[in-house]
Coordinates of C-alpha atoms in Angstrom, one line a residue:
X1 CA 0.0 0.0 0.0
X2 CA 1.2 4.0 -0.6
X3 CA 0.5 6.3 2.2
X4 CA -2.0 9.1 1.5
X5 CA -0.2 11.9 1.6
X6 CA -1.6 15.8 1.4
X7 CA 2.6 16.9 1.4
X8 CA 6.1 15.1 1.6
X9 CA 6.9 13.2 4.5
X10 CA 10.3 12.5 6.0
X11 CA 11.0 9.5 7.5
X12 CA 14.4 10.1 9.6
X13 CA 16.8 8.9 12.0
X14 CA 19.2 10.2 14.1
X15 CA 22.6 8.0 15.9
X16 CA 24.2 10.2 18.6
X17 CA 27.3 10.9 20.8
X18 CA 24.1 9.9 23.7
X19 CA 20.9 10.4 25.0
X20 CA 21.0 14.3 26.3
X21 CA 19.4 16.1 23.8
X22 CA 20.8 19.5 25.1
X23 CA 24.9 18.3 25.0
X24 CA 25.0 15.2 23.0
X25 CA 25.8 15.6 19.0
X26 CA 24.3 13.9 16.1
X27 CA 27.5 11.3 14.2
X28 CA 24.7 10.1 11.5
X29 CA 21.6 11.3 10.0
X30 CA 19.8 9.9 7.4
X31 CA 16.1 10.8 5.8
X32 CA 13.7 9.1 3.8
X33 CA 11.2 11.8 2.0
X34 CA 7.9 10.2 0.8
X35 CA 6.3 12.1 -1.8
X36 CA 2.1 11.9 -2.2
X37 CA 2.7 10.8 -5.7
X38 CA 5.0 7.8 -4.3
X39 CA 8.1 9.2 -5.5
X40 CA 11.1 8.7 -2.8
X41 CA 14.3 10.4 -2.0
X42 CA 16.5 9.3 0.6
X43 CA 20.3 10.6 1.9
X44 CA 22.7 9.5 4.7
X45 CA 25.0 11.7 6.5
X46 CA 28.1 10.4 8.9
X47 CA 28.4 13.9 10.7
X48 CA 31.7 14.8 12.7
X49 CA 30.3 15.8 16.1
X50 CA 33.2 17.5 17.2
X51 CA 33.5 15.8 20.6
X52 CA 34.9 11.9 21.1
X53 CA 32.1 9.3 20.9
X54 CA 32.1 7.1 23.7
X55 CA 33.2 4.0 23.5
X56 CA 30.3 1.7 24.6
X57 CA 27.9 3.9 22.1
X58 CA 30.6 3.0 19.2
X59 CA 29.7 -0.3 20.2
X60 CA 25.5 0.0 19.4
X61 CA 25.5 2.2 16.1
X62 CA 29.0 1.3 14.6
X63 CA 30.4 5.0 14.4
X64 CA 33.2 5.6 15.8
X65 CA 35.5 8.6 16.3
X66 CA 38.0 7.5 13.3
X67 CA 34.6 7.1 10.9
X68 CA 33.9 10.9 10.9
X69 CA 37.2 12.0 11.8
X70 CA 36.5 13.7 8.1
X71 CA 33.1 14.0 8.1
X72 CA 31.9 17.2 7.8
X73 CA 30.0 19.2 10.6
X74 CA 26.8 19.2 11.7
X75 CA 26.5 23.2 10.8
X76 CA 27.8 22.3 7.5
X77 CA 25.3 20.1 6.7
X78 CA 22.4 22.1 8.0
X79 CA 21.4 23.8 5.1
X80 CA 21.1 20.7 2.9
X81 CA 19.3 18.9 5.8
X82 CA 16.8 21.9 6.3
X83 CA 16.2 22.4 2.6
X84 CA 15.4 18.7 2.4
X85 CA 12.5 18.7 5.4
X86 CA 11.4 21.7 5.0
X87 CA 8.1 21.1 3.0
X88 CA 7.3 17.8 4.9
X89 CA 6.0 16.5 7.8
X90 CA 8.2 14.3 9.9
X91 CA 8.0 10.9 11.0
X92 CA 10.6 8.6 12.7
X93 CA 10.1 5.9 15.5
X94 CA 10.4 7.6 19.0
X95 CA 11.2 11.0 17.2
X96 CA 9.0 12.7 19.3
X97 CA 10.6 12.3 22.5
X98 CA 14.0 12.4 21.6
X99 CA 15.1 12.1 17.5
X100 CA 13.2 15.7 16.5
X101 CA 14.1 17.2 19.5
X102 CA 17.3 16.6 19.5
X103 CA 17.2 17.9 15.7
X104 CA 16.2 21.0 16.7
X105 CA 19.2 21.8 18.8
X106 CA 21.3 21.1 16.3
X107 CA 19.5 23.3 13.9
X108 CA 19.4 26.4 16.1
X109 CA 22.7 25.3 17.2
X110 CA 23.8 26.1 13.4
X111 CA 22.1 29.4 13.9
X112 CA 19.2 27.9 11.3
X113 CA 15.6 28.1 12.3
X114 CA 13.6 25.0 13.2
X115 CA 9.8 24.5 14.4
X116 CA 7.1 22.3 14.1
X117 CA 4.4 25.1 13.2
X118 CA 3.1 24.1 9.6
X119 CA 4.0 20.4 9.9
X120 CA 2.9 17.5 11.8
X121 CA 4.8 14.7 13.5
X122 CA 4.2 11.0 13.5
X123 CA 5.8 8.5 16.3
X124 CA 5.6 5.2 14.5
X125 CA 6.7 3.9 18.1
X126 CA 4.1 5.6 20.1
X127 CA 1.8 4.0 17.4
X128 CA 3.8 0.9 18.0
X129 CA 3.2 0.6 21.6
X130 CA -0.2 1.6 22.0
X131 CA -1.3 -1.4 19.8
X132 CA 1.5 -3.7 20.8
X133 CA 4.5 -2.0 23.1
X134 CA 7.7 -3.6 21.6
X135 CA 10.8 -2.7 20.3
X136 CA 12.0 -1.7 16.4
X137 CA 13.1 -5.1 15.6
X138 CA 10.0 -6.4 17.3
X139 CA 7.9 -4.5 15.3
X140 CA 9.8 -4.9 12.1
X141 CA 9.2 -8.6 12.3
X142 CA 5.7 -8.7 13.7
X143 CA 4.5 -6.4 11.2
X144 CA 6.7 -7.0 8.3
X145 CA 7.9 -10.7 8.5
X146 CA 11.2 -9.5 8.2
X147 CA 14.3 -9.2 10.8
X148 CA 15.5 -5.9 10.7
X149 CA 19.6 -6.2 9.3
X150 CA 22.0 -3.9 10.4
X151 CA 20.1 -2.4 13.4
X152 CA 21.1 0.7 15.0
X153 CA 22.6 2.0 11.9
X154 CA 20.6 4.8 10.9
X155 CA 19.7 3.8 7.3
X156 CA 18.2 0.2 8.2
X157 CA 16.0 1.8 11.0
X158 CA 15.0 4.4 9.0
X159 CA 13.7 2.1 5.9
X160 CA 12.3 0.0 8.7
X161 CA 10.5 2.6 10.3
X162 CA 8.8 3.8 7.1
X163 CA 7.8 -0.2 6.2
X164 CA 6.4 -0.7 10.3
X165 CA 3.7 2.2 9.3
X166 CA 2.6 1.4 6.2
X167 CA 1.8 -2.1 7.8
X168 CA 0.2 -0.7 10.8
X169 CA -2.4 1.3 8.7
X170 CA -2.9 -1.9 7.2
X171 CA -3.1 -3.9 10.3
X172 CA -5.5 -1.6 12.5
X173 CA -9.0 -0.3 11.0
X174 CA -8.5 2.5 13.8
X175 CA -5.8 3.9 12.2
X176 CA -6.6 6.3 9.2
X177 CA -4.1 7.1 6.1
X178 CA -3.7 10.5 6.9
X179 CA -0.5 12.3 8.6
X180 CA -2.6 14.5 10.6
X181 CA -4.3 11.4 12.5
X182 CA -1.4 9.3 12.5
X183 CA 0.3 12.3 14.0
X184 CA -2.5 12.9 16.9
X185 CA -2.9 9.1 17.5
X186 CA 1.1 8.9 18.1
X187 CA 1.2 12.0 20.5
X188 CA 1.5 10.8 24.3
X189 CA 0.9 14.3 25.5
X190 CA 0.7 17.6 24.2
X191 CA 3.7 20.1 24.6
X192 CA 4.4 23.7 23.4
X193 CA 8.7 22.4 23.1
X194 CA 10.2 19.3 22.7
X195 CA 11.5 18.9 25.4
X196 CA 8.7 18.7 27.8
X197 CA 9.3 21.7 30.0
X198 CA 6.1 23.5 29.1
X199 CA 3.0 21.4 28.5
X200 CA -0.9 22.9 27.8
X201 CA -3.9 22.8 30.0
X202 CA -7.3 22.1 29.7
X203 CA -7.7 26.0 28.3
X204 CA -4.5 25.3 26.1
X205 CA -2.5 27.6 27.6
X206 CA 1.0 27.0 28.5
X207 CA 2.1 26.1 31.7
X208 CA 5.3 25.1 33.3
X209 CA 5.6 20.9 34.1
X210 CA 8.6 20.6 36.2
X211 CA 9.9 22.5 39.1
X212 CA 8.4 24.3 41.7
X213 CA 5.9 25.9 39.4
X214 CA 4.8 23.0 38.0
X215 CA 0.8 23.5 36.7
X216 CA 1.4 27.0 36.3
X217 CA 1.0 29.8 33.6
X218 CA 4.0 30.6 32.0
X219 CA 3.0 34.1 31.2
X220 CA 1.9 34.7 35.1
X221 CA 5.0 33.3 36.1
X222 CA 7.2 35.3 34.0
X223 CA 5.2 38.4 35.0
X224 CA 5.3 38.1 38.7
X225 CA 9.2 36.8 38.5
X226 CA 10.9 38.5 35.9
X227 CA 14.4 37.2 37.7
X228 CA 13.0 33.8 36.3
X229 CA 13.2 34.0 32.7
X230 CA 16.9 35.2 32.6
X231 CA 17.3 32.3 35.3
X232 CA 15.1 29.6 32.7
X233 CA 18.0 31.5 29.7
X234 CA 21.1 31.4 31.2
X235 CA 20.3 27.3 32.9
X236 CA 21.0 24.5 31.1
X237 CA 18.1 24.2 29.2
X238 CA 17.4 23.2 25.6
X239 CA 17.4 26.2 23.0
X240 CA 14.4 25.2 21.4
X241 CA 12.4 25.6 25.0
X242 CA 14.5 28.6 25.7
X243 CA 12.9 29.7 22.0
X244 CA 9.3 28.8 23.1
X245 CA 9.9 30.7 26.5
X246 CA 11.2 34.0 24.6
X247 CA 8.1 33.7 21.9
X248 CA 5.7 33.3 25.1
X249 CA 7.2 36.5 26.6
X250 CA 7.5 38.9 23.7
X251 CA 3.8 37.6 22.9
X252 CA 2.8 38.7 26.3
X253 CA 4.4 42.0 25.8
X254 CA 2.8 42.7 22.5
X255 CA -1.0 41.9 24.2
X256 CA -0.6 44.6 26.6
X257 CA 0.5 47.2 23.9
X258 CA -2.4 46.3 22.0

């Protein structure tokens, strides 16, 4: 079956220095655009991180310091990369939570835009583990028949990935062809960054959901405790909430000039 597709999709997949989005580095990227006619275009990067890859993380995804010793940068790459997603929605398997997340850090990090405004996001494992709550390999062979080759190199997961959801819309009579849906269904909880430091309410406005102002409004937090926000900027957060934190605040001010 062909997905039904209103605008590009790109199936990606991200292997990493780790698992902190705000300090670890992407060492391979590679992205599977689906078009709504069927047409495909894929592309794999090995990107030089610029720190050492730790050992025991050589030893899941293969890459390894000497590998992109002459690579080029993430930054150089970022314009390519951006060009190439920029018309699509994104799908990858836990992306939400951690692969487009950490994607926008290195985006802003190469002083290039990023947000999710005018696309949609689909978590093929969220989908994945609300109808059976396995892993990638699992999936791959309980949906497709196959076993997945090569795991944990970016390529193989990412053509895997793209194969699990086609299956899945074929599997479940829930699930309808249509990004929008799939990207709802595979949503565990709606945030205004990627992070998870600011969430929505019932009213959909943001609040804070950690610390000791947990459940509350951002903009009547940042009001009453301006010493907060420069706090919130200057801690070790990731630049994509600090983003969502400065657009929250210059929104404020602009509703009480109006």
């Amino acid at each position: 079956m062909s997905l039904n597709l209103t605008k590009p999709i790109c199936f990606f997949d991200l292997e990493t220095t780790g698992i902190n989005i705000t300090t670890d580095r992407v060492v391979e990227i590679s992205i599977l655009k689906v078009f709504p006619n069927g047409n495909k275009e894929s592309k794999t990067w090995l990107v030089n991180p610029e720190m050492p890859i730790p050992a025991f993380v050589s030893e899941i995804h293969g890459v390894t310091d000497e590998r992109v010793a002459n690579e080029p940068t993430f930054k150089q790459l970022a314009p390519e990369i951006s060009a190439m997603i920029k018309d699509a929605d994104l799908a990858g398997f836990n992306s939400n939570r951690f692969d487009i997340p950490l994607l926008a850090e290195e985006m802003l990090r190469a002083d290039l835009d990023f947000d999710m405004k005018n696309r949609v996001a689909v978590d093929v494992q969220t989908i994945f583990h609300k109808m059976e709550k396995r892993t990638l390999s699992a999936a791959y062979k309980f949906y497709c028949d196959k076993s997945l080759e090569n795991a944990h190199t970016a390529e193989a997961d990412t053509l895997a990935t793209y194969e699990v959801l086609k299956a899945q819309i074929e599997r479940y009579d829930e699930l309808e062809n249509d990004t929008k849906f799939l990207a709802e269904f595979s949503v565990h909880k709606k945030f205004a960054d990627f992070a998870g430091f600011i969430s929505y309410n019932k009213e959909e406005k943001e609040v804070f959901s950690f610390g000791k102002h947990k459940g509350k409004l951002v903009t009547e937090v940042l009001e009453k405790e301006p010493g907060y926000f420069g706090w919130l900027l200057n801690a070790d957060f990731p630049l994509y909430t600090k983003k969502v934190l400065t657009a929250i605040k210059l929104r404020a001010f602009n509703n009480k000039l109006d």
